Amino acid sequence: MRERTGFVQKQYNQYSQHLEELFGCKVYKITLNAGFNCPNRDGTISSGGCIFCEEGGSFSRAHCNTLSVQQQVETGIEKLKSRFKAQKFISYFQAYSNTYAPVDKLEKIYDKSLLHKDIIGLSIGTRPDCVNKEKINLISNYASSHYVWIEYGLQTIHNKTLNFINRGHNCQDFLYAVNITKNKGINICAHVIIGLPGETREDILETAKALADLGINGVKIHLLCVLKNTKLEKMYLNNEFQLLTPEEYIETVCDFLELLPPEITIHRLAGNGLKQILVAPNWLCEKFKLLNAIDQELEKRNSFQGLKYIK
Ligand code: SF4
């Protein structure tokens, strides 16, 4: 790994380090559940949701929504301050689709999450088909006082796969969302999943190539994992698809990073599989080992993010 003043520089543009450089200290995300739903779960688009979606809708069960948003923020800050002496925080709306409500309701909820003086940013996770110009204008207003991100769940650019995983939106929805979000002071992050059923390594790398020139600011990479009580679990138990091996994942992630422009921040290189509900792969439980192996693979290749990026 390359050395840089005060940091051990990764071979990729690590988001946490980017934040540290920007704000002069480590910045922590407070994950929030504001009680939103998802149109792909409530029957508006389809019933049942994405085939990999568990009950919590991509949300850590460590947090429940019995507390108000403001209380969740305060509790989260207190915990992080006493545990890590943390100073700065981002309110992160993670559960379900956090723009899935009328604009006036969204405004009230987002406002509540920003009341604490140590909150310096707002990050909103949502589906690309759950935004419109009005909602983007609202979110854009926060950019004058806060560091703002919107995180779009894309997963793959291939409509065939999006269809298969019952995503309920297509790649064009994502492109439209990016288009209306760009140049509004909002940073854009795309979530992708590596290892989706039916996708070859070439398919996965086509997603990287497509993202490279969109002018987005961040990418969050997830490993496909099978969670309890999901449609994916049934398919997995019926041997309908194969999960990637650790070696395949590590190599594909490195290939993916090589294709992204160096300025894109990398928010994650694998999700946090919740042990209590994780069916497979087991090796995701050793996440540090996995992240180290990705570092080592990049070192071995003498490679880095952007090495094969062609504008
Ligand atoms: S969009 Fe998110 S919350 Fe909705 S069904 Fe898919 S994974 Fe679940």
PDB file of C-alpha atoms and ligand atoms in Angstrom:
ATOM      1  CA  MET A   1       0.000   0.000   0.000  1.00  0.00           C
ATOM      2  CA  ARG A   2       1.195   3.491  -0.782  1.00  0.00           C
ATOM      3  CA  GLU A   3       2.121   5.806   2.104  1.00  0.00           C
ATOM      4  CA  ARG A   4       0.745   9.310   2.231  1.00  0.00           C
ATOM      5  CA  THR A   5       1.073  11.902   4.981  1.00  0.00           C
ATOM      6  CA  GLY A   6      -0.826  10.622   7.971  1.00  0.00           C
ATOM      7  CA  PHE A   7      -2.573   7.825   6.046  1.00  0.00           C
ATOM      8  CA  VAL A   8      -1.926   4.368   4.778  1.00  0.00           C
ATOM      9  CA  GLN A   9      -3.153   4.939   1.288  1.00  0.00           C
ATOM     10  CA  LYS A  10      -5.174   2.156  -0.256  1.00  0.00           C
ATOM     11  CA  GLN A  11      -4.912   1.226  -3.912  1.00  0.00           C
ATOM     12  CA  TYR A  12      -8.417   2.540  -4.277  1.00  0.00           C
ATOM     13  CA  ASN A  13     -10.183   5.728  -3.264  1.00  0.00           C
ATOM     14  CA  GLN A  14     -11.585   4.636   0.069  1.00  0.00           C
ATOM     15  CA  TYR A  15     -14.618   6.688   1.122  1.00  0.00           C
ATOM     16  CA  SER A  16     -13.786   6.730   4.844  1.00  0.00           C
ATOM     17  CA  GLN A  17     -10.372   8.132   4.094  1.00  0.00           C
ATOM     18  CA  HIS A  18     -11.853  10.651   1.670  1.00  0.00           C
ATOM     19  CA  LEU A  19     -14.113  11.880   4.488  1.00  0.00           C
ATOM     20  CA  GLU A  20     -11.201  12.107   6.885  1.00  0.00           C
ATOM     21  CA  GLU A  21      -9.241  14.225   4.458  1.00  0.00           C
ATOM     22  CA  LEU A  22     -12.241  16.433   3.767  1.00  0.00           C
ATOM     23  CA  PHE A  23     -13.294  17.039   7.368  1.00  0.00           C
ATOM     24  CA  GLY A  24     -10.018  16.614   9.232  1.00  0.00           C
ATOM     25  CA  CYS A  25     -11.283  13.752  11.393  1.00  0.00           C
ATOM     26  CA  LYS A  26     -12.988  10.408  11.061  1.00  0.00           C
ATOM     27  CA  VAL A  27     -16.643  10.835  10.108  1.00  0.00           C
ATOM     28  CA  TYR A  28     -19.246   8.295  11.205  1.00  0.00           C
ATOM     29  CA  LYS A  29     -22.568   7.452   9.614  1.00  0.00           C
ATOM     30  CA  ILE A  30     -25.602   7.191  11.866  1.00  0.00           C
ATOM     31  CA  THR A  31     -27.924   4.639  10.276  1.00  0.00           C
ATOM     32  CA  LEU A  32     -31.555   5.624  10.514  1.00  0.00           C
ATOM     33  CA  ASN A  33     -34.883   3.971   9.982  1.00  0.00           C
ATOM     34  CA  ALA A  34     -37.574   6.563   9.379  1.00  0.00           C
ATOM     35  CA  GLY A  35     -40.272   3.969   8.770  1.00  0.00           C
ATOM     36  CA  PHE A  36     -40.395   4.318   4.988  1.00  0.00           C
ATOM     37  CA  ASN A  37     -41.578   1.408   2.907  1.00  0.00           C
ATOM     38  CA  CYS A  38     -40.541   0.267  -0.571  1.00  0.00           C
ATOM     39  CA  PRO A  39     -42.812   0.205  -3.648  1.00  0.00           C
ATOM     40  CA  ASN A  40     -41.338  -3.137  -4.567  1.00  0.00           C
ATOM     41  CA  ARG A  41     -42.519  -4.639  -1.293  1.00  0.00           C
ATOM     42  CA  ASP A  42     -45.840  -2.949  -0.659  1.00  0.00           C
ATOM     43  CA  GLY A  43     -47.436  -4.171  -3.900  1.00  0.00           C
ATOM     44  CA  THR A  44     -47.173  -0.867  -5.816  1.00  0.00           C
ATOM     45  CA  ILE A  45     -44.671  -2.286  -8.290  1.00  0.00           C
ATOM     46  CA  SER A  46     -44.724  -5.955  -7.463  1.00  0.00           C
ATOM     47  CA  SER A  47     -45.210  -8.124  -4.472  1.00  0.00           C
ATOM     48  CA  GLY A  48     -42.392  -9.760  -2.606  1.00  0.00           C
ATOM     49  CA  GLY A  49     -39.598  -7.358  -3.490  1.00  0.00           C
ATOM     50  CA  CYS A  50     -36.147  -8.177  -4.783  1.00  0.00           C
ATOM     51  CA  ILE A  51     -35.335 -11.871  -4.519  1.00  0.00           C
ATOM     52  CA  PHE A  52     -32.503 -11.201  -2.055  1.00  0.00           C
ATOM     53  CA  CYS A  53     -34.396  -8.749   0.152  1.00  0.00           C
ATOM     54  CA  GLU A  54     -34.917  -9.699   3.763  1.00  0.00           C
ATOM     55  CA  GLU A  55     -37.478  -8.325   6.146  1.00  0.00           C
ATOM     56  CA  GLY A  56     -35.354  -5.371   7.229  1.00  0.00           C
ATOM     57  CA  GLY A  57     -34.987  -4.001   3.672  1.00  0.00           C
ATOM     58  CA  SER A  58     -31.181  -3.646   3.706  1.00  0.00           C
ATOM     59  CA  PHE A  59     -31.236  -2.298   7.221  1.00  0.00           C
ATOM     60  CA  SER A  60     -29.221  -3.391  10.197  1.00  0.00           C
ATOM     61  CA  ARG A  61     -31.564  -4.911  12.727  1.00  0.00           C
ATOM     62  CA  ALA A  62     -29.480  -3.297  15.439  1.00  0.00           C
ATOM     63  CA  HIS A  63     -31.714  -0.267  14.962  1.00  0.00           C
ATOM     64  CA  CYS A  64     -35.443  -0.334  15.227  1.00  0.00           C
ATOM     65  CA  ASN A  65     -37.871   2.383  14.333  1.00  0.00           C
ATOM     66  CA  THR A  66     -39.580   2.667  17.698  1.00  0.00           C
ATOM     67  CA  LEU A  67     -37.416   5.738  18.280  1.00  0.00           C
ATOM     68  CA  SER A  68     -38.059   8.979  16.427  1.00  0.00           C
ATOM     69  CA  VAL A  69     -35.488  10.007  13.834  1.00  0.00           C
ATOM     70  CA  GLN A  70     -34.191  12.687  16.170  1.00  0.00           C
ATOM     71  CA  GLN A  71     -33.842  10.173  19.003  1.00  0.00           C
ATOM     72  CA  GLN A  72     -32.062   7.717  16.716  1.00  0.00           C
ATOM     73  CA  VAL A  73     -29.603  10.462  15.765  1.00  0.00           C
ATOM     74  CA  GLU A  74     -28.970  11.465  19.361  1.00  0.00           C
ATOM     75  CA  THR A  75     -28.591   7.896  20.594  1.00  0.00           C
ATOM     76  CA  GLY A  76     -26.292   7.035  17.697  1.00  0.00           C
ATOM     77  CA  ILE A  77     -24.088  10.059  18.316  1.00  0.00           C
ATOM     78  CA  GLU A  78     -23.836   9.382  22.045  1.00  0.00           C
ATOM     79  CA  LYS A  79     -22.772   5.790  21.444  1.00  0.00           C
ATOM     80  CA  LEU A  80     -20.166   6.674  18.842  1.00  0.00           C
ATOM     81  CA  LYS A  81     -18.792   9.517  20.930  1.00  0.00           C
ATOM     82  CA  SER A  82     -18.299   7.371  23.993  1.00  0.00           C
ATOM     83  CA  ARG A  83     -16.913   4.420  22.024  1.00  0.00           C
ATOM     84  CA  PHE A  84     -14.647   6.148  19.508  1.00  0.00           C
ATOM     85  CA  LYS A  85     -14.494   9.771  20.680  1.00  0.00           C
ATOM     86  CA  ALA A  86     -16.198  10.542  17.360  1.00  0.00           C
ATOM     87  CA  GLN A  87     -16.770  14.189  16.487  1.00  0.00           C
ATOM     88  CA  LYS A  88     -18.571  14.412  13.178  1.00  0.00           C
ATOM     89  CA  PHE A  89     -21.476  12.458  11.764  1.00  0.00           C
ATOM     90  CA  ILE A  90     -23.633  11.905   8.709  1.00  0.00           C
ATOM     91  CA  SER A  91     -27.321  11.079   9.033  1.00  0.00           C
ATOM     92  CA  TYR A  92     -27.792   8.027   6.871  1.00  0.00           C
ATOM     93  CA  PHE A  93     -31.278   6.958   5.834  1.00  0.00           C
ATOM     94  CA  GLN A  94     -30.654   3.346   4.990  1.00  0.00           C
ATOM     95  CA  ALA A  95     -33.774   1.248   5.503  1.00  0.00           C
ATOM     96  CA  TYR A  96     -36.030   0.611   2.503  1.00  0.00           C
ATOM     97  CA  SER A  97     -36.594   3.515   0.044  1.00  0.00           C
ATOM     98  CA  ASN A  98     -35.979   6.815   1.744  1.00  0.00           C
ATOM     99  CA  THR A  99     -37.532   9.086  -0.856  1.00  0.00           C
ATOM    100  CA  TYR A 100     -40.755   7.090  -1.008  1.00  0.00           C
ATOM    101  CA  ALA A 101     -43.110   9.712   0.426  1.00  0.00           C
ATOM    102  CA  PRO A 102     -44.502  13.126  -0.537  1.00  0.00           C
ATOM    103  CA  VAL A 103     -41.992  15.973  -0.546  1.00  0.00           C
ATOM    104  CA  ASP A 104     -43.423  17.787   2.507  1.00  0.00           C
ATOM    105  CA  LYS A 105     -43.142  14.610   4.589  1.00  0.00           C
ATOM    106  CA  LEU A 106     -39.606  13.995   3.381  1.00  0.00           C
ATOM    107  CA  GLU A 107     -38.612  17.524   4.289  1.00  0.00           C
ATOM    108  CA  LYS A 108     -39.855  17.175   7.860  1.00  0.00           C
ATOM    109  CA  ILE A 109     -38.020  13.887   8.324  1.00  0.00           C
ATOM    110  CA  TYR A 110     -34.734  15.047   6.803  1.00  0.00           C
ATOM    111  CA  ASP A 111     -34.885  18.284   8.823  1.00  0.00           C
ATOM    112  CA  LYS A 112     -35.226  16.314  12.048  1.00  0.00           C
ATOM    113  CA  SER A 113     -32.149  14.278  11.225  1.00  0.00           C
ATOM    114  CA  LEU A 114     -29.981  17.372  10.867  1.00  0.00           C
ATOM    115  CA  LEU A 115     -30.795  19.177  14.117  1.00  0.00           C
ATOM    116  CA  HIS A 116     -27.764  17.994  16.064  1.00  0.00           C
ATOM    117  CA  LYS A 117     -24.819  20.380  15.717  1.00  0.00           C
ATOM    118  CA  ASP A 118     -22.337  17.577  15.006  1.00  0.00           C
ATOM    119  CA  ILE A 119     -24.227  16.290  11.984  1.00  0.00           C
ATOM    120  CA  ILE A 120     -22.283  17.532   8.986  1.00  0.00           C
ATOM    121  CA  GLY A 121     -23.942  15.499   6.277  1.00  0.00           C
ATOM    122  CA  LEU A 122     -27.006  13.767   4.940  1.00  0.00           C
ATOM    123  CA  SER A 123     -26.990  10.518   3.004  1.00  0.00           C
ATOM    124  CA  ILE A 124     -30.159   9.052   1.524  1.00  0.00           C
ATOM    125  CA  GLY A 125     -30.452   5.505   0.212  1.00  0.00           C
ATOM    126  CA  THR A 126     -33.233   4.910  -2.273  1.00  0.00           C
ATOM    127  CA  ARG A 127     -34.382   3.266  -5.473  1.00  0.00           C
ATOM    128  CA  PRO A 128     -33.755   5.151  -8.719  1.00  0.00           C
ATOM    129  CA  ASP A 129     -37.468   5.036  -9.568  1.00  0.00           C
ATOM    130  CA  CYS A 130     -38.398   6.731  -6.274  1.00  0.00           C
ATOM    131  CA  VAL A 131     -37.145  10.207  -7.140  1.00  0.00           C
ATOM    132  CA  ASN A 132     -38.416  13.050  -9.285  1.00  0.00           C
ATOM    133  CA  LYS A 133     -37.265  16.614  -9.916  1.00  0.00           C
ATOM    134  CA  GLU A 134     -39.219  17.971  -6.958  1.00  0.00           C
ATOM    135  CA  LYS A 135     -37.625  15.535  -4.510  1.00  0.00           C
ATOM    136  CA  ILE A 136     -34.180  16.166  -5.958  1.00  0.00           C
ATOM    137  CA  ASN A 137     -34.689  19.917  -5.561  1.00  0.00           C
ATOM    138  CA  LEU A 138     -35.579  19.380  -1.911  1.00  0.00           C
ATOM    139  CA  ILE A 139     -32.462  17.272  -1.295  1.00  0.00           C
ATOM    140  CA  SER A 140     -30.369  19.771  -3.230  1.00  0.00           C
ATOM    141  CA  ASN A 141     -31.422  22.530  -0.797  1.00  0.00           C
ATOM    142  CA  TYR A 142     -29.555  20.748   2.006  1.00  0.00           C
ATOM    143  CA  ALA A 143     -26.319  20.914   0.035  1.00  0.00           C
ATOM    144  CA  SER A 144     -25.837  24.585   0.942  1.00  0.00           C
ATOM    145  CA  SER A 145     -25.386  23.666   4.619  1.00  0.00           C
ATOM    146  CA  HIS A 146     -24.489  19.963   4.598  1.00  0.00           C
ATOM    147  CA  TYR A 147     -22.459  17.381   2.749  1.00  0.00           C
ATOM    148  CA  VAL A 148     -25.128  15.517   0.794  1.00  0.00           C
ATOM    149  CA  TRP A 149     -25.247  12.100  -0.842  1.00  0.00           C
ATOM    150  CA  ILE A 150     -27.959  10.122  -2.537  1.00  0.00           C
ATOM    151  CA  GLU A 151     -27.316   6.392  -2.839  1.00  0.00           C
ATOM    152  CA  TYR A 152     -29.137   4.684  -5.692  1.00  0.00           C
ATOM    153  CA  GLY A 153     -29.596   0.943  -5.597  1.00  0.00           C
ATOM    154  CA  LEU A 154     -28.732  -0.087  -9.138  1.00  0.00           C
ATOM    155  CA  GLN A 155     -27.169  -3.548  -8.609  1.00  0.00           C
ATOM    156  CA  THR A 156     -26.416  -4.141 -12.309  1.00  0.00           C
ATOM    157  CA  ILE A 157     -26.871  -2.315 -15.587  1.00  0.00           C
ATOM    158  CA  HIS A 158     -28.311  -5.436 -17.237  1.00  0.00           C
ATOM    159  CA  ASN A 159     -32.085  -5.271 -17.561  1.00  0.00           C
ATOM    160  CA  LYS A 160     -32.256  -9.025 -18.001  1.00  0.00           C
ATOM    161  CA  THR A 161     -30.764  -9.512 -14.531  1.00  0.00           C
ATOM    162  CA  LEU A 162     -32.812  -6.689 -12.999  1.00  0.00           C
ATOM    163  CA  ASN A 163     -35.860  -8.476 -14.290  1.00  0.00           C
ATOM    164  CA  PHE A 164     -34.715 -11.817 -12.954  1.00  0.00           C
ATOM    165  CA  ILE A 165     -34.057 -10.484  -9.460  1.00  0.00           C
ATOM    166  CA  ASN A 166     -37.478  -8.796  -9.499  1.00  0.00           C
ATOM    167  CA  ARG A 167     -35.960  -5.410  -8.983  1.00  0.00           C
ATOM    168  CA  GLY A 168     -38.967  -3.597 -10.401  1.00  0.00           C
ATOM    169  CA  HIS A 169     -36.944  -0.906 -12.179  1.00  0.00           C
ATOM    170  CA  ASN A 170     -34.646  -0.912 -15.143  1.00  0.00           C
ATOM    171  CA  CYS A 171     -31.320   0.625 -16.062  1.00  0.00           C
ATOM    172  CA  GLN A 172     -33.059   3.525 -17.826  1.00  0.00           C
ATOM    173  CA  ASP A 173     -34.707   4.519 -14.514  1.00  0.00           C
ATOM    174  CA  PHE A 174     -31.251   4.699 -12.988  1.00  0.00           C
ATOM    175  CA  LEU A 175     -29.862   6.799 -15.847  1.00  0.00           C
ATOM    176  CA  TYR A 176     -32.795   9.192 -15.541  1.00  0.00           C
ATOM    177  CA  ALA A 177     -32.287   9.485 -11.753  1.00  0.00           C
ATOM    178  CA  VAL A 178     -28.585  10.222 -12.216  1.00  0.00           C
ATOM    179  CA  ASN A 179     -29.391  12.808 -14.872  1.00  0.00           C
ATOM    180  CA  ILE A 180     -31.800  14.783 -12.707  1.00  0.00           C
ATOM    181  CA  THR A 181     -29.472  14.547  -9.668  1.00  0.00           C
ATOM    182  CA  LYS A 182     -26.286  15.696 -11.377  1.00  0.00           C
ATOM    183  CA  ASN A 183     -25.083  19.300 -10.970  1.00  0.00           C
ATOM    184  CA  LYS A 184     -27.324  19.912  -7.969  1.00  0.00           C
ATOM    185  CA  GLY A 185     -24.646  19.792  -5.284  1.00  0.00           C
ATOM    186  CA  ILE A 186     -25.635  16.213  -4.469  1.00  0.00           C
ATOM    187  CA  ASN A 187     -23.028  13.463  -4.518  1.00  0.00           C
ATOM    188  CA  ILE A 188     -24.277  10.322  -6.220  1.00  0.00           C
ATOM    189  CA  CYS A 189     -23.381   6.795  -5.159  1.00  0.00           C
ATOM    190  CA  ALA A 190     -24.435   3.656  -7.051  1.00  0.00           C
ATOM    191  CA  HIS A 191     -24.843   0.334  -5.268  1.00  0.00           C
ATOM    192  CA  VAL A 192     -23.878  -2.744  -7.244  1.00  0.00           C
ATOM    193  CA  ILE A 193     -23.997  -6.446  -6.457  1.00  0.00           C
ATOM    194  CA  ILE A 194     -21.310  -8.795  -7.681  1.00  0.00           C
ATOM    195  CA  GLY A 195     -22.309 -12.410  -8.234  1.00  0.00           C
ATOM    196  CA  LEU A 196     -25.932 -12.038  -9.291  1.00  0.00           C
ATOM    197  CA  PRO A 197     -27.422 -15.214 -10.799  1.00  0.00           C
ATOM    198  CA  GLY A 198     -26.730 -15.559 -14.500  1.00  0.00           C
ATOM    199  CA  GLU A 199     -24.067 -12.854 -14.698  1.00  0.00           C
ATOM    200  CA  THR A 200     -20.635 -13.653 -16.067  1.00  0.00           C
ATOM    201  CA  ARG A 201     -17.542 -11.728 -15.077  1.00  0.00           C
ATOM    202  CA  GLU A 202     -17.815  -9.865 -18.393  1.00  0.00           C
ATOM    203  CA  ASP A 203     -21.386  -8.834 -17.528  1.00  0.00           C
ATOM    204  CA  ILE A 204     -20.240  -7.527 -14.140  1.00  0.00           C
ATOM    205  CA  LEU A 205     -17.408  -5.566 -15.685  1.00  0.00           C
ATOM    206  CA  GLU A 206     -19.803  -4.020 -18.190  1.00  0.00           C
ATOM    207  CA  THR A 207     -21.565  -2.487 -15.187  1.00  0.00           C
ATOM    208  CA  ALA A 208     -18.238  -0.979 -14.076  1.00  0.00           C
ATOM    209  CA  LYS A 209     -17.604   0.407 -17.569  1.00  0.00           C
ATOM    210  CA  ALA A 210     -21.092   1.884 -17.747  1.00  0.00           C
ATOM    211  CA  LEU A 211     -20.717   3.586 -14.361  1.00  0.00           C
ATOM    212  CA  ALA A 212     -17.271   4.936 -15.152  1.00  0.00           C
ATOM    213  CA  ASP A 213     -18.394   7.740 -17.423  1.00  0.00           C
ATOM    214  CA  LEU A 214     -21.668   8.764 -15.791  1.00  0.00           C
ATOM    215  CA  GLY A 215     -20.158  11.453 -13.594  1.00  0.00           C
ATOM    216  CA  ILE A 216     -21.204   9.746 -10.363  1.00  0.00           C
ATOM    217  CA  ASN A 217     -19.139  10.255  -7.218  1.00  0.00           C
ATOM    218  CA  GLY A 218     -19.204   6.929  -5.423  1.00  0.00           C
ATOM    219  CA  VAL A 219     -19.765   3.205  -5.755  1.00  0.00           C
ATOM    220  CA  LYS A 220     -20.774   0.746  -3.052  1.00  0.00           C
ATOM    221  CA  ILE A 221     -19.952  -2.835  -3.960  1.00  0.00           C
ATOM    222  CA  HIS A 222     -21.823  -5.732  -2.385  1.00  0.00           C
ATOM    223  CA  LEU A 223     -21.213  -9.431  -2.598  1.00  0.00           C
ATOM    224  CA  LEU A 224     -24.377 -11.354  -3.351  1.00  0.00           C
ATOM    225  CA  CYS A 225     -25.321 -13.107  -0.155  1.00  0.00           C
ATOM    226  CA  VAL A 226     -28.175 -15.417   0.630  1.00  0.00           C
ATOM    227  CA  LEU A 227     -30.288 -14.415   3.612  1.00  0.00           C
ATOM    228  CA  LYS A 228     -32.859 -16.460   5.481  1.00  0.00           C
ATOM    229  CA  ASN A 229     -36.484 -16.379   4.344  1.00  0.00           C
ATOM    230  CA  THR A 230     -35.789 -14.876   0.936  1.00  0.00           C
ATOM    231  CA  LYS A 231     -36.623 -16.159  -2.529  1.00  0.00           C
ATOM    232  CA  LEU A 232     -32.909 -16.342  -3.149  1.00  0.00           C
ATOM    233  CA  GLU A 233     -32.572 -18.790  -0.262  1.00  0.00           C
ATOM    234  CA  LYS A 234     -35.038 -21.181  -1.911  1.00  0.00           C
ATOM    235  CA  MET A 235     -33.181 -20.913  -5.210  1.00  0.00           C
ATOM    236  CA  TYR A 236     -29.877 -21.503  -3.454  1.00  0.00           C
ATOM    237  CA  LEU A 237     -31.152 -24.550  -1.607  1.00  0.00           C
ATOM    238  CA  ASN A 238     -32.495 -25.902  -4.927  1.00  0.00           C
ATOM    239  CA  ASN A 239     -29.053 -25.432  -6.482  1.00  0.00           C
ATOM    240  CA  GLU A 240     -30.456 -23.048  -9.066  1.00  0.00           C
ATOM    241  CA  PHE A 241     -27.335 -20.873  -9.107  1.00  0.00           C
ATOM    242  CA  GLN A 242     -23.777 -20.847  -7.816  1.00  0.00           C
ATOM    243  CA  LEU A 243     -22.315 -18.322  -5.424  1.00  0.00           C
ATOM    244  CA  LEU A 244     -18.891 -16.934  -6.206  1.00  0.00           C
ATOM    245  CA  THR A 245     -15.870 -18.402  -4.458  1.00  0.00           C
ATOM    246  CA  PRO A 246     -13.741 -15.961  -2.430  1.00  0.00           C
ATOM    247  CA  GLU A 247     -11.054 -16.101  -5.124  1.00  0.00           C
ATOM    248  CA  GLU A 248     -13.564 -15.255  -7.865  1.00  0.00           C
ATOM    249  CA  TYR A 249     -14.970 -12.391  -5.824  1.00  0.00           C
ATOM    250  CA  ILE A 250     -11.555 -10.929  -5.014  1.00  0.00           C
ATOM    251  CA  GLU A 251     -10.438 -11.064  -8.636  1.00  0.00           C
ATOM    252  CA  THR A 252     -13.693  -9.600  -9.931  1.00  0.00           C
ATOM    253  CA  VAL A 253     -13.655  -6.745  -7.405  1.00  0.00           C
ATOM    254  CA  CYS A 254     -10.089  -5.892  -8.437  1.00  0.00           C
ATOM    255  CA  ASP A 255     -11.055  -5.999 -12.132  1.00  0.00           C
ATOM    256  CA  PHE A 256     -14.045  -3.774 -11.307  1.00  0.00           C
ATOM    257  CA  LEU A 257     -11.891  -1.219  -9.461  1.00  0.00           C
ATOM    258  CA  GLU A 258      -9.402  -1.072 -12.301  1.00  0.00           C
ATOM    259  CA  LEU A 259     -12.170   0.086 -14.642  1.00  0.00           C
ATOM    260  CA  LEU A 260     -13.488   2.898 -12.443  1.00  0.00           C
ATOM    261  CA  PRO A 261     -12.020   6.388 -12.632  1.00  0.00           C
ATOM    262  CA  PRO A 262      -9.678   7.117  -9.712  1.00  0.00           C
ATOM    263  CA  GLU A 263     -11.787   9.986  -8.357  1.00  0.00           C
ATOM    264  CA  ILE A 264     -14.851   7.843  -7.649  1.00  0.00           C
ATOM    265  CA  THR A 265     -14.991   7.069  -3.930  1.00  0.00           C
ATOM    266  CA  ILE A 266     -15.426   3.437  -2.938  1.00  0.00           C
ATOM    267  CA  HIS A 267     -17.905   3.210  -0.094  1.00  0.00           C
ATOM    268  CA  ARG A 268     -17.610  -0.525   0.430  1.00  0.00           C
ATOM    269  CA  LEU A 269     -16.016  -3.561  -1.120  1.00  0.00           C
ATOM    270  CA  ALA A 270     -18.483  -6.015   0.416  1.00  0.00           C
ATOM    271  CA  GLY A 271     -21.602  -5.631   2.495  1.00  0.00           C
ATOM    272  CA  ASN A 272     -21.889  -6.677   6.098  1.00  0.00           C
ATOM    273  CA  GLY A 273     -23.695  -9.997   6.000  1.00  0.00           C
ATOM    274  CA  LEU A 274     -25.791 -10.181   9.152  1.00  0.00           C
ATOM    275  CA  LYS A 275     -24.592 -13.354  10.835  1.00  0.00           C
ATOM    276  CA  GLN A 276     -27.967 -14.176  12.392  1.00  0.00           C
ATOM    277  CA  ILE A 277     -29.695 -14.303   9.006  1.00  0.00           C
ATOM    278  CA  LEU A 278     -26.828 -15.176   6.681  1.00  0.00           C
ATOM    279  CA  VAL A 279     -27.257 -18.508   4.912  1.00  0.00           C
ATOM    280  CA  ALA A 280     -24.241 -18.225   2.584  1.00  0.00           C
ATOM    281  CA  PRO A 281     -21.477 -17.594   1.810  1.00  0.00           C
ATOM    282  CA  ASN A 282     -19.909 -18.169   5.210  1.00  0.00           C
ATOM    283  CA  TRP A 283     -16.660 -16.551   4.221  1.00  0.00           C
ATOM    284  CA  LEU A 284     -18.384 -13.147   4.258  1.00  0.00           C
ATOM    285  CA  CYS A 285     -18.257 -13.396   8.061  1.00  0.00           C
ATOM    286  CA  GLU A 286     -14.497 -12.877   7.841  1.00  0.00           C
ATOM    287  CA  LYS A 287     -14.791  -9.515   6.208  1.00  0.00           C
ATOM    288  CA  PHE A 288     -11.415  -8.166   7.323  1.00  0.00           C
ATOM    289  CA  LYS A 289      -9.729 -11.159   5.787  1.00  0.00           C
ATOM    290  CA  LEU A 290     -11.618 -10.514   2.570  1.00  0.00           C
ATOM    291  CA  LEU A 291     -10.688  -6.823   2.479  1.00  0.00           C
ATOM    292  CA  ASN A 292      -7.052  -7.684   3.160  1.00  0.00           C
ATOM    293  CA  ALA A 293      -7.114 -10.231   0.362  1.00  0.00           C
ATOM    294  CA  ILE A 294      -8.421  -7.571  -2.037  1.00  0.00           C
ATOM    295  CA  ASP A 295      -5.571  -5.243  -0.984  1.00  0.00           C
ATOM    296  CA  GLN A 296      -3.094  -8.066  -1.511  1.00  0.00           C
ATOM    297  CA  GLU A 297      -4.474  -8.935  -4.942  1.00  0.00           C
ATOM    298  CA  LEU A 298      -4.138  -5.312  -6.066  1.00  0.00           C
ATOM    299  CA  GLU A 299      -0.583  -5.249  -4.685  1.00  0.00           C
ATOM    300  CA  LYS A 300       0.250  -8.505  -6.433  1.00  0.00           C
ATOM    301  CA  ARG A 301      -1.008  -7.110  -9.713  1.00  0.00           C
ATOM    302  CA  ASN A 302       0.784  -3.836  -9.034  1.00  0.00           C
ATOM    303  CA  SER A 303      -2.588  -2.357  -9.765  1.00  0.00           C
ATOM    304  CA  PHE A 304      -4.961   0.317  -8.510  1.00  0.00           C
ATOM    305  CA  GLN A 305      -8.360   1.849  -9.122  1.00  0.00           C
ATOM    306  CA  GLY A 306      -8.447   3.419 -12.558  1.00  0.00           C
ATOM    307  CA  LEU A 307      -5.560   1.431 -14.043  1.00  0.00           C
ATOM    308  CA  LYS A 308      -7.726   0.313 -16.967  1.00  0.00           C
ATOM    309  CA  TYR A 309     -10.106   3.238 -17.009  1.00  0.00           C
ATOM    310  CA  ILE A 310     -10.493   4.660 -20.476  1.00  0.00           C
ATOM    311  CA  LYS A 311     -12.357   7.914 -20.670  1.00  0.00           C
TER     312      LYS A 311
HETATM  313  S1  SF4 B   1     -35.556  -2.078  -3.314  1.00  0.00           S
HETATM  314 FE1  SF4 B   1     -34.525  -2.503  -1.350  1.00  0.00          FE
HETATM  315  S2  SF4 B   1     -36.147  -2.577   0.190  1.00  0.00           S
HETATM  316 FE2  SF4 B   1     -37.145  -2.682  -1.835  1.00  0.00          FE
HETATM  317  S3  SF4 B   1     -37.426  -4.874  -2.212  1.00  0.00           S
HETATM  318 FE3  SF4 B   1     -35.481  -4.306  -3.147  1.00  0.00          FE
HETATM  319  S4  SF4 B   1     -33.877  -4.637  -1.579  1.00  0.00           S
HETATM  320 FE4  SF4 B   1     -35.898  -4.672  -0.556  1.00  0.00          FE
END
